[in-house]
CSV table of C-alpha atoms in Angstrom, one decimal:
chain,number,residue,atom,x,y,z
U,1,MET,CA,0.0,0.0,0.0
U,2,THR,CA,1.4,3.4,-1.0
U,3,HIS,CA,1.5,6.1,1.6
U,4,ILE,CA,0.5,9.5,0.1
U,5,VAL,CA,1.1,12.5,2.3
U,6,ILE,CA,-0.5,15.8,1.4
U,7,ILE,CA,0.7,19.0,3.0
U,8,GLY,CA,-2.2,21.4,3.1
U,9,ASN,CA,-6.0,20.8,3.6
U,10,GLY,CA,-7.4,23.5,1.2
U,11,ILE,CA,-9.5,22.8,-1.8
U,12,SER,CA,-6.6,21.3,-3.8
U,13,GLY,CA,-5.3,18.8,-1.1
U,14,VAL,CA,-8.8,17.7,0.0
U,15,THR,CA,-10.0,17.2,-3.6
U,16,LEU,CA,-6.9,15.1,-4.2
U,17,ALA,CA,-7.5,13.0,-1.1
U,18,ARG,CA,-11.2,12.4,-2.0
U,19,HIS,CA,-10.4,11.3,-5.5
U,20,ILE,CA,-7.5,9.1,-4.5
U,21,ARG,CA,-9.9,7.3,-2.1
U,22,LYS,CA,-12.5,6.8,-4.8
U,23,LEU,CA,-9.8,5.2,-7.0
U,24,SER,CA,-7.7,3.2,-4.5
U,25,ASP,CA,-7.1,1.9,-1.0
U,26,ASN,CA,-3.8,3.8,-0.6
U,27,LYS,CA,-2.9,5.2,2.8
U,28,ILE,CA,-3.6,9.0,2.8
U,29,THR,CA,-2.4,11.5,5.4
U,30,ILE,CA,-3.2,15.2,5.3
U,31,ILE,CA,-1.1,17.6,7.3
U,32,SER,CA,-2.3,21.1,8.1
U,33,ALA,CA,-1.5,23.7,10.8
U,34,GLU,CA,-4.4,26.0,9.9
U,35,SER,CA,-7.5,24.0,11.0
U,36,ASP,CA,-8.5,20.5,12.0
U,37,TYR,CA,-10.9,20.1,9.2
U,38,PHE,CA,-11.3,21.4,5.6
U,39,PHE,CA,-13.4,24.5,5.3
U,40,SER,CA,-14.5,26.7,2.4
U,41,ARG,CA,-12.0,29.6,2.4
U,42,THR,CA,-14.2,31.8,0.2
U,43,ALA,CA,-17.0,31.7,2.9
U,44,LEU,CA,-14.9,33.2,5.7
U,45,MET,CA,-16.2,36.7,4.9
U,46,TYR,CA,-19.8,35.5,5.6
U,47,VAL,CA,-18.8,34.3,9.0
U,48,TYR,CA,-17.6,37.8,10.0
U,49,MET,CA,-20.7,39.3,8.4
U,50,GLY,CA,-23.0,37.1,10.5
U,51,HIS,CA,-24.5,35.1,7.6
U,52,MET,CA,-23.2,31.8,8.9
U,53,LYS,CA,-21.1,30.2,11.6
U,54,PHE,CA,-17.7,28.8,11.0
U,55,GLU,CA,-18.9,25.2,11.2
U,56,HIS,CA,-21.2,26.0,8.3
U,57,THR,CA,-18.2,26.5,6.1
U,58,GLN,CA,-17.2,22.8,6.5
U,59,PRO,CA,-18.6,20.8,3.6
U,60,TYR,CA,-18.0,17.4,5.4
U,61,GLU,CA,-19.1,16.1,8.8
U,62,ASN,CA,-16.2,15.4,11.2
U,63,TRP,CA,-16.8,11.7,10.9
U,64,PHE,CA,-16.2,11.8,7.1
U,65,TRP,CA,-12.5,11.6,7.4
U,66,LYS,CA,-12.3,8.5,9.6
U,67,LYS,CA,-15.0,6.8,7.6
U,68,ASN,CA,-13.0,7.4,4.4
U,69,LYS,CA,-9.7,6.4,6.0
U,70,ILE,CA,-8.1,9.8,5.5
U,71,ASP,CA,-5.7,10.5,8.4
U,72,LEU,CA,-5.5,14.1,9.6
U,73,VAL,CA,-2.4,15.5,11.3
U,74,ASN,CA,-2.6,19.0,12.9
U,75,GLY,CA,1.0,20.2,12.5
U,76,PHE,CA,3.4,22.5,10.7
U,77,VAL,CA,6.0,21.0,8.4
U,78,GLN,CA,9.4,22.6,8.9
U,79,LYS,CA,11.6,20.3,6.8
U,80,VAL,CA,11.3,18.1,3.7
U,81,ALA,CA,14.0,15.5,3.1
U,82,THR,CA,13.3,14.1,-0.3
U,83,GLY,CA,16.3,11.7,-0.2
U,84,SER,CA,14.9,9.8,2.9
U,85,LYS,CA,11.3,10.7,2.1
U,86,LYS,CA,10.9,12.1,5.6
U,87,LEU,CA,9.0,15.2,6.9
U,88,THR,CA,10.0,16.9,10.1
U,89,LEU,CA,7.2,18.8,11.9
U,90,LYS,CA,7.6,21.8,14.2
U,91,ASP,CA,7.0,19.7,17.3
U,92,GLY,CA,10.0,17.5,16.3
U,93,SER,CA,7.9,14.5,15.1
U,94,THR,CA,8.5,12.9,11.7
U,95,ILE,CA,6.4,11.4,9.0
U,96,THR,CA,7.7,9.3,6.2
U,97,TYR,CA,6.0,9.1,2.8
U,98,ASP,CA,6.0,7.1,-0.4
U,99,LYS,CA,4.6,10.0,-2.5
U,100,LEU,CA,4.4,13.6,-1.3
U,101,VAL,CA,2.0,16.3,-2.5
U,102,ILE,CA,2.6,20.0,-1.6
U,103,ALA,CA,-0.7,21.9,-1.5
U,104,THR,CA,0.2,24.7,0.9
U,105,GLY,CA,-1.6,27.5,-0.9
U,106,SER,CA,-0.7,31.2,-0.6
U,107,LYS,CA,0.1,33.8,1.9
U,108,PRO,CA,-0.5,37.6,1.8
U,109,ASN,CA,2.2,39.8,0.1
U,110,LYS,CA,4.3,42.1,2.2
U,111,PHE,CA,6.5,44.6,0.5
U,112,GLY,CA,8.7,45.8,3.3
U,113,TRP,CA,6.6,48.7,4.4
U,114,PRO,CA,7.8,50.2,7.7
U,115,GLY,CA,5.4,49.1,10.4
U,116,GLN,CA,4.0,46.2,8.5
U,117,ASP,CA,4.5,43.8,11.4
U,118,LEU,CA,2.8,46.0,14.0
U,119,LYS,CA,-0.2,44.8,16.0
U,120,GLY,CA,-3.4,45.6,14.2
U,121,VAL,CA,-1.8,44.9,10.8
U,122,GLN,CA,-3.1,41.8,9.1
U,123,GLY,CA,-4.1,40.0,5.9
U,124,LEU,CA,-7.3,38.1,5.2
U,125,TYR,CA,-6.6,34.6,4.0
U,126,THR,CA,-6.5,32.0,6.8
U,127,LYS,CA,-8.9,31.0,9.6
U,128,GLN,CA,-6.5,32.7,11.9
U,129,ASP,CA,-6.8,35.9,10.0
U,130,LEU,CA,-10.5,35.8,10.5
U,131,GLU,CA,-10.1,35.2,14.2
U,132,LEU,CA,-7.7,38.1,14.4
U,133,LEU,CA,-10.0,40.5,12.6
U,134,GLU,CA,-12.7,39.6,15.1
U,135,LYS,CA,-10.4,40.8,17.8
U,136,ASN,CA,-9.0,43.8,16.0
U,137,ALA,CA,-12.3,45.0,14.5
U,138,PRO,CA,-15.3,43.7,16.5
U,139,ASN,CA,-17.3,46.9,16.1
U,140,ASN,CA,-16.9,50.6,15.3
U,141,LYS,CA,-16.3,51.5,18.9
U,142,VAL,CA,-13.1,49.5,19.1
U,143,CYS,CA,-12.1,50.1,15.5
U,144,LYS,CA,-12.7,53.7,14.5
U,145,ARG,CA,-11.3,53.2,11.0
U,146,THR,CA,-9.6,50.6,8.9
U,147,VAL,CA,-7.2,51.3,6.0
U,148,ILE,CA,-7.1,48.6,3.4
U,149,VAL,CA,-4.0,48.5,1.1
U,150,GLY,CA,-4.3,46.8,-2.2
U,151,GLY,CA,-7.1,46.9,-4.8
U,152,GLY,CA,-7.8,43.2,-5.5
U,153,LEU,CA,-10.7,40.8,-4.7
U,154,ILE,CA,-9.5,40.2,-1.2
U,155,GLY,CA,-9.4,43.9,-0.5
U,156,ILE,CA,-12.9,44.6,-1.7
U,157,GLU,CA,-14.2,41.6,0.3
U,158,MET,CA,-12.5,42.9,3.5
U,159,ALA,CA,-14.1,46.4,2.8
U,160,GLU,CA,-17.5,44.8,2.5
U,161,MET,CA,-17.0,42.8,5.7
U,162,LEU,CA,-16.0,45.9,7.7
U,163,ARG,CA,-18.8,48.0,6.3
U,164,SER,CA,-21.3,45.4,7.4
U,165,ARG,CA,-20.4,46.4,11.0
U,166,LYS,CA,-20.4,50.1,10.0
U,167,ILE,CA,-16.7,50.5,10.4
U,168,PRO,CA,-15.3,53.3,8.3
U,169,VAL,CA,-12.9,52.1,5.5
U,170,THR,CA,-10.3,53.9,3.5
U,171,PHE,CA,-9.2,51.9,0.5
U,172,LEU,CA,-5.7,52.6,-0.9
U,173,VAL,CA,-5.4,51.4,-4.6
U,174,ARG,CA,-2.1,52.1,-6.4
U,175,GLU,CA,-3.7,51.9,-9.8
U,176,LYS,CA,-5.5,54.8,-11.4
U,177,SER,CA,-8.7,52.8,-11.5
U,178,PHE,CA,-9.8,49.7,-9.5
U,179,TRP,CA,-8.5,46.4,-10.8
U,180,ASN,CA,-7.6,48.0,-14.1
U,181,GLY,CA,-4.9,45.4,-14.6
U,182,VAL,CA,-7.7,42.9,-15.2
U,183,LEU,CA,-10.8,44.8,-16.2
U,184,PRO,CA,-11.3,46.9,-19.3
U,185,ALA,CA,-11.8,50.6,-18.6
U,186,GLY,CA,-15.6,50.7,-18.7
U,187,GLU,CA,-15.9,47.9,-16.2
U,188,SER,CA,-13.2,49.3,-13.9
U,189,THR,CA,-14.9,52.7,-13.9
U,190,MET,CA,-18.3,51.2,-13.0
U,191,ILE,CA,-16.7,49.4,-10.0
U,192,ASN,CA,-15.1,52.6,-8.8
U,193,GLU,CA,-18.5,54.2,-8.8
U,194,HIS,CA,-20.0,51.2,-6.9
U,195,ILE,CA,-17.3,51.3,-4.2
U,196,LEU,CA,-17.9,55.0,-3.6
U,197,GLU,CA,-21.7,54.4,-3.4
U,198,HIS,CA,-21.1,52.0,-0.6
U,199,HIS,CA,-19.5,54.8,1.5
U,200,ILE,CA,-16.0,53.5,1.1
U,201,ASP,CA,-13.2,56.1,1.0
U,202,LEU,CA,-11.6,55.0,-2.3
U,203,ARG,CA,-8.2,56.6,-2.9
U,204,LEU,CA,-6.9,55.7,-6.4
U,205,ASP,CA,-3.3,56.2,-7.6
U,206,THR,CA,-2.2,56.1,-3.9
U,207,ASN,CA,0.5,54.1,-2.3
U,208,LEU,CA,1.3,53.2,1.3
U,209,ILE,CA,4.5,54.7,2.6
U,210,GLU,CA,4.5,53.8,6.3
U,211,ILE,CA,2.4,52.5,9.1
U,212,LEU,CA,2.8,54.5,12.3
U,213,SER,CA,2.9,52.9,15.8
U,214,ASP,CA,1.4,54.0,19.1
U,215,GLU,CA,3.2,53.6,22.4
U,216,ASN,CA,2.0,49.9,22.6
U,217,GLY,CA,3.3,48.8,19.3
U,218,ARG,CA,-0.1,48.9,17.6
U,219,ALA,CA,-0.9,50.6,14.3
U,220,LYS,CA,-2.4,54.1,14.8
U,221,ALA,CA,-2.1,55.7,11.3
U,222,VAL,CA,-0.7,55.3,7.8
U,223,ILE,CA,1.2,57.8,5.7
U,224,THR,CA,0.5,57.8,1.9
U,225,ASP,CA,2.6,59.0,-1.0
U,226,LYS,CA,0.2,61.9,-1.3
U,227,GLY,CA,1.5,63.2,2.0
U,228,ASP,CA,-1.7,62.3,3.9
U,229,THR,CA,-1.8,60.8,7.4
U,230,ILE,CA,-4.8,58.7,8.0
U,231,GLU,CA,-5.6,57.6,11.5
U,232,CYS,CA,-6.8,54.0,11.9
U,233,ASN,CA,-6.9,51.1,14.3
U,234,VAL,CA,-6.5,48.3,11.7
U,235,VAL,CA,-4.5,48.1,8.5
U,236,GLY,CA,-5.5,45.3,6.0
U,237,LEU,CA,-2.8,44.2,3.7
U,238,THR,CA,-4.5,42.8,0.7
U,239,ALA,CA,-2.0,43.6,-2.1
U,240,GLY,CA,-2.1,40.1,-3.6
U,241,VAL,CA,-0.8,36.7,-2.5
U,242,THR,CA,2.4,34.7,-3.1
U,243,PRO,CA,2.9,30.9,-2.9
U,244,ASN,CA,3.5,29.6,0.6
U,245,ILE,CA,6.8,27.8,0.1
U,246,ASN,CA,9.4,29.2,2.5
U,247,PHE,CA,9.7,25.8,4.3
U,248,LEU,CA,11.0,24.3,1.1
U,249,LYS,CA,14.0,26.5,0.5
U,250,GLU,CA,16.4,23.8,1.9
U,251,SER,CA,14.6,20.9,0.3
U,252,GLY,CA,16.4,20.9,-3.0
U,253,ILE,CA,13.1,21.0,-4.9
U,254,GLU,CA,13.2,23.4,-7.8
U,255,LEU,CA,11.5,26.6,-6.8
U,256,GLY,CA,10.6,29.8,-8.7
U,257,ARG,CA,7.8,32.0,-7.5
U,258,GLY,CA,6.1,28.7,-6.6
U,259,VAL,CA,7.0,25.1,-6.7
U,260,LYS,CA,8.0,24.3,-10.3
U,261,VAL,CA,5.9,21.5,-11.9
U,262,ASN,CA,5.3,20.0,-15.3
U,263,ARG,CA,2.0,19.3,-16.9
U,264,PHE,CA,1.7,16.1,-14.7
U,265,LEU,CA,2.2,18.3,-11.6
U,266,GLU,CA,5.5,16.6,-10.9
U,267,THR,CA,8.3,18.6,-9.2
U,268,SER,CA,12.0,18.2,-9.8
U,269,ALA,CA,12.2,15.7,-6.9
U,270,LYS,CA,11.2,12.0,-7.4
U,271,ASP,CA,7.7,11.2,-6.1
U,272,VAL,CA,7.0,14.8,-5.1
U,273,TYR,CA,4.2,16.8,-6.6
U,274,ALA,CA,2.6,20.3,-6.1
U,275,ILE,CA,-0.9,21.5,-6.8
U,276,GLY,CA,-3.0,24.6,-6.2
U,277,ASP,CA,-1.9,28.2,-5.5
U,278,CYS,CA,1.7,27.1,-4.6
U,279,ALA,CA,2.3,25.3,-7.9
U,280,GLU,CA,4.1,27.0,-10.8
U,281,GLN,CA,4.0,25.6,-14.3
U,282,HIS,CA,7.4,26.0,-16.1
U,283,GLU,CA,5.4,27.8,-18.8
U,284,GLY,CA,1.9,29.1,-18.6
U,285,ILE,CA,-0.8,27.0,-20.3
U,286,GLY,CA,-2.1,29.1,-23.2
U,287,ASN,CA,-2.8,32.6,-21.9
U,288,ARG,CA,-2.9,31.4,-18.3
U,289,ARG,CA,-0.2,32.6,-15.8
U,290,PRO,CA,2.3,30.0,-14.5
U,291,VAL,CA,0.9,30.5,-11.0
U,292,GLU,CA,-2.9,30.5,-10.7
U,293,ALA,CA,-4.3,31.4,-7.3
U,294,VAL,CA,-7.9,30.4,-8.2
U,295,TRP,CA,-10.2,28.1,-6.3
U,296,TYR,CA,-11.4,26.0,-9.3
U,297,THR,CA,-8.0,25.4,-10.8
U,298,GLY,CA,-6.8,24.1,-7.5
U,299,ARG,CA,-9.7,21.7,-7.5
U,300,MET,CA,-9.0,20.6,-11.1
U,301,MET,CA,-5.3,20.0,-10.2
U,302,GLY,CA,-6.4,17.7,-7.4
U,303,GLU,CA,-8.7,15.7,-9.7
U,304,ALA,CA,-6.0,15.3,-12.3
U,305,LEU,CA,-3.2,14.3,-9.9
U,306,ALA,CA,-5.4,11.7,-8.2
U,307,GLN,CA,-5.5,9.9,-11.5
U,308,THR,CA,-1.7,10.0,-11.9
U,309,LEU,CA,-1.1,8.8,-8.4
U,310,CYS,CA,-3.5,5.9,-9.0
U,311,ASP,CA,-1.6,4.7,-12.1
U,312,LYS,CA,-3.7,6.5,-14.6
U,313,PRO,CA,-1.4,9.3,-15.7
U,314,ARG,CA,-3.3,12.5,-16.6
U,315,GLU,CA,-1.9,15.9,-17.6
U,316,TYR,CA,-3.4,18.9,-16.0
U,317,ASN,CA,-5.6,20.5,-18.7
U,318,PRO,CA,-7.8,23.3,-17.3
U,319,GLY,CA,-9.6,24.1,-20.5
U,320,HIS,CA,-11.1,27.5,-21.3
U,321,TRP,CA,-10.4,30.2,-18.7
U,322,PHE,CA,-13.4,31.1,-16.5
U,323,ASN,CA,-13.8,32.8,-13.1
U,324,SER,CA,-16.4,34.5,-10.9
U,325,ALA,CA,-16.4,36.9,-8.0
U,326,LYS,CA,-18.5,39.6,-6.3
U,327,PHE,CA,-17.8,43.3,-6.1
U,328,LEU,CA,-19.9,44.1,-3.1
U,329,ASP,CA,-23.4,43.2,-4.4
U,330,ILE,CA,-22.4,43.0,-8.1
U,331,GLU,CA,-21.8,39.5,-9.4
U,332,TYR,CA,-19.0,39.1,-11.9
U,333,GLN,CA,-18.3,36.3,-14.3
U,334,THR,CA,-15.7,35.9,-17.1
U,335,TYR,CA,-15.4,33.2,-19.8
U,336,GLY,CA,-12.6,33.0,-22.3
U,337,TRP,CA,-10.2,36.0,-22.5
U,338,VAL,CA,-11.1,39.7,-22.2
U,339,PHE,CA,-7.9,41.7,-21.8
U,340,THR,CA,-7.5,45.3,-20.8
U,341,GLU,CA,-6.8,48.1,-23.2
U,342,LYS,CA,-3.1,48.0,-22.3
U,343,SER,CA,-2.6,44.2,-22.5
U,344,LYS,CA,-4.8,43.1,-25.4
U,345,GLU,CA,-3.2,42.4,-28.8
U,346,ASP,CA,-4.1,44.4,-31.9
U,347,HIS,CA,-6.5,41.8,-33.2
U,348,GLU,CA,-8.7,41.9,-30.0
U,349,HIS,CA,-11.6,44.4,-30.1
U,350,HIS,CA,-14.3,44.9,-27.6
U,351,PHE,CA,-18.1,45.3,-27.7
U,352,HIS,CA,-19.3,47.0,-24.5
U,353,TRP,CA,-22.9,47.5,-23.2
U,354,ARG,CA,-23.8,49.2,-20.0
U,355,HIS,CA,-27.2,49.7,-18.5
U,356,SER,CA,-28.2,53.4,-18.4
U,357,LYS,CA,-29.2,53.3,-14.7
U,358,GLU,CA,-28.2,50.0,-13.0
U,359,LYS,CA,-24.7,48.7,-12.4
U,360,ILE,CA,-25.0,46.1,-15.1
U,361,CYS,CA,-22.7,45.6,-18.1
U,362,ILE,CA,-21.1,43.2,-20.4
U,363,THR,CA,-17.9,43.3,-22.5
U,364,ILE,CA,-17.4,40.8,-25.4
U,365,ALA,CA,-13.9,40.3,-26.9
U,366,TYR,CA,-13.7,39.3,-30.5
U,367,HIS,CA,-11.2,39.0,-33.3
U,368,LYS,CA,-11.5,42.1,-35.5
U,369,ASP,CA,-10.9,40.3,-38.8
U,370,THR,CA,-13.0,37.1,-38.3
U,371,MET,CA,-15.4,38.3,-35.6
U,372,LYS,CA,-14.5,35.1,-33.7
U,373,PHE,CA,-15.8,35.1,-30.1
U,374,LEU,CA,-12.8,35.3,-27.7
U,375,GLY,CA,-14.4,35.9,-24.3
U,376,ILE,CA,-17.0,37.8,-22.2
U,377,ASN,CA,-17.2,39.6,-18.9
U,378,THR,CA,-20.5,40.0,-17.3
U,379,PHE,CA,-21.5,42.2,-14.3
U,380,GLY,CA,-25.0,41.8,-12.8
U,381,ILE,CA,-26.1,39.1,-15.2
U,382,ARG,CA,-25.4,35.5,-14.5
U,383,MET,CA,-24.5,33.3,-17.4
U,384,ARG,CA,-24.3,29.6,-18.1
U,385,HIS,CA,-20.7,28.2,-18.0
U,386,GLU,CA,-21.5,25.2,-20.2
U,387,ILE,CA,-22.9,27.4,-23.0
U,388,PHE,CA,-19.9,29.7,-23.3
U,389,ASP,CA,-17.5,26.8,-22.9
U,390,GLN,CA,-19.1,25.1,-25.9
U,391,TRP,CA,-19.1,28.3,-28.0
U,392,LEU,CA,-15.4,28.8,-27.3
U,393,THR,CA,-14.6,25.2,-28.2
U,394,GLU,CA,-16.5,25.5,-31.4
U,395,ASN,CA,-15.0,28.8,-32.3
U,396,LYS,CA,-18.4,30.5,-32.7
U,397,ASP,CA,-18.5,34.1,-34.0
U,398,VAL,CA,-20.1,37.1,-32.1
U,399,ASP,CA,-23.2,37.0,-34.4
U,400,HIS,CA,-23.9,33.5,-33.1
U,401,VAL,CA,-23.4,34.6,-29.5
U,402,MET,CA,-25.8,37.5,-30.0
U,403,THR,CA,-28.4,35.4,-31.7
U,404,TYR,CA,-28.5,32.8,-28.9
U,405,LEU,CA,-27.7,35.1,-26.0
U,406,ARG,CA,-30.9,34.3,-24.2
U,407,ASP,CA,-29.8,30.6,-24.0
U,408,ALA,CA,-26.7,31.7,-22.0
U,409,ASN,CA,-28.6,33.7,-19.4
U,410,PHE,CA,-28.8,31.8,-16.0
U,411,ASP,CA,-30.8,34.4,-14.1
U,412,PRO,CA,-34.3,33.2,-12.8
U,413,GLU,CA,-37.3,33.9,-15.0
U,414,PHE,CA,-38.5,36.7,-12.7
U,415,TYR,CA,-35.3,38.7,-13.2
U,416,ILE,CA,-35.3,41.5,-15.7
U,417,GLN,CA,-33.7,40.3,-19.0
U,418,TYR,CA,-31.5,42.7,-21.0
U,419,GLU,CA,-30.6,40.6,-24.1
U,420,ALA,CA,-32.8,42.7,-26.4
U,421,GLU,CA,-31.1,45.9,-25.3
U,422,ILE,CA,-27.7,44.3,-25.7
U,423,VAL,CA,-28.5,43.0,-29.2
U,424,ASN,CA,-30.0,46.4,-30.3
U,425,LYS,CA,-26.7,48.2,-29.4
U,426,TYR,CA,-24.7,45.5,-31.1
U,427,ASN,CA,-26.8,45.9,-34.3
U,428,THR,CA,-26.4,49.7,-34.1
U,429,ASP,CA,-22.6,49.5,-33.5
U,430,PHE,CA,-21.9,47.0,-36.3
U,431,ASN,CA,-24.7,47.9,-38.7
U,432,LYS,CA,-26.1,44.4,-38.4
U,433,ASN,CA,-29.6,42.9,-38.2
U,434,ILE,CA,-29.2,40.1,-35.7
U,435,ARG,CA,-32.6,38.7,-34.6
U,436,LEU,CA,-32.5,37.4,-31.0
U,437,LYS,CA,-33.8,33.8,-30.7
U,438,LYS,CA,-36.2,32.8,-27.9
U,439,LYS,CA,-34.6,30.8,-25.1
U,440,SER,CA,-34.8,27.1,-25.9
U,441,TRP,CA,-34.2,24.5,-23.2
U,442,LYS,CA,-33.7,21.9,-25.9
U,443,ARG,CA,-30.7,23.9,-27.2
U,444,ILE,CA,-29.5,24.6,-23.7
U,445,PHE,CA,-29.4,21.0,-22.8
U,446,SER,CA,-27.7,20.1,-26.1
U,447,LYS,CA,-25.4,23.1,-25.6
U,448,ALA,CA,-26.5,25.1,-28.7
């Protein structure tokens, strides 16, 4: 029986363990210092906001692990010896393995800001971060103001959490528009407006210079590159994440920004693999980045590697890019590739529609010569993943997408539908006469 040891109990590691168990009777051990049991990291914000309790974030009952013969070890791995196939934990104990999988995820970036290690300065990634935020910002009497540094998805989640307790928030974003390294200009501008409408003090094109300390070693204010001093009790560092791999520096395993892996998720060391946020492909797959800190890609890596570890070698093949998120109360989805004005190639053009009153819009990317559909971003309209995945696979053109756009809408029937407005603008912009088809469940289930 092969002993497979997995370091990390996030979505990647747990998906791997579940699929190994479906395929084999191999011995499985999961090591994690963060929590006893797997939980949904994306749900942490809702615990703070009072929408659920922490135990509600755990998809499996506590008995699940013993029933499925998955051993759980609460500990921190300090050393990996690939020659002897032995792990040394912080408490001095050791665990040997036949095959090792590194699934340690990410940690918040720190860029050497003076005062970044003061009390009251924290990220928002782990269960411990959530517990710390409860202590640092239980209400607006203890926490008079929070300054959040970094304009990504974690930053806007943290802002929403704090505003749910009526804690004032100042949001420092170094870019000239929120998330404009990912979103085209029209979408980024809309999100700027939405943040301000939620009474968040958004300061664009602004960098953190220093975090000031009070007499007790706790953050009391920040200084920006605009010369402003902003008093605060908590500083949220949400300027992205980086692979959590410091414990591997003496292991001899090839490292870059993350743990270097091939398409089979193998590292440079025999019988050692890496998956999830901490894994780095030698070359990005298609337009994807070599490191992808995305929930669903971590899950897919776990599924693929389980096949390989059970003698059914399978390359990691994530397929067409997709993702989803929320900007406060605006739902965002993306399928395929929609690049920003600065990063898109000459052949990529965009069709953009925005509702005249509501915070609802779409952007469709297409090839200017062939009108081939390249990707779509949607805000405030939920779309069907399977439909867009099929259209991308079949290289459909934008006319086809517009004709059958109602099929792609996933919103309930009582929601207002905007497809007619979208197609009217498309016809006007391109001098076309596309006639929108009625929604057909037969087409949907056959992926029209």
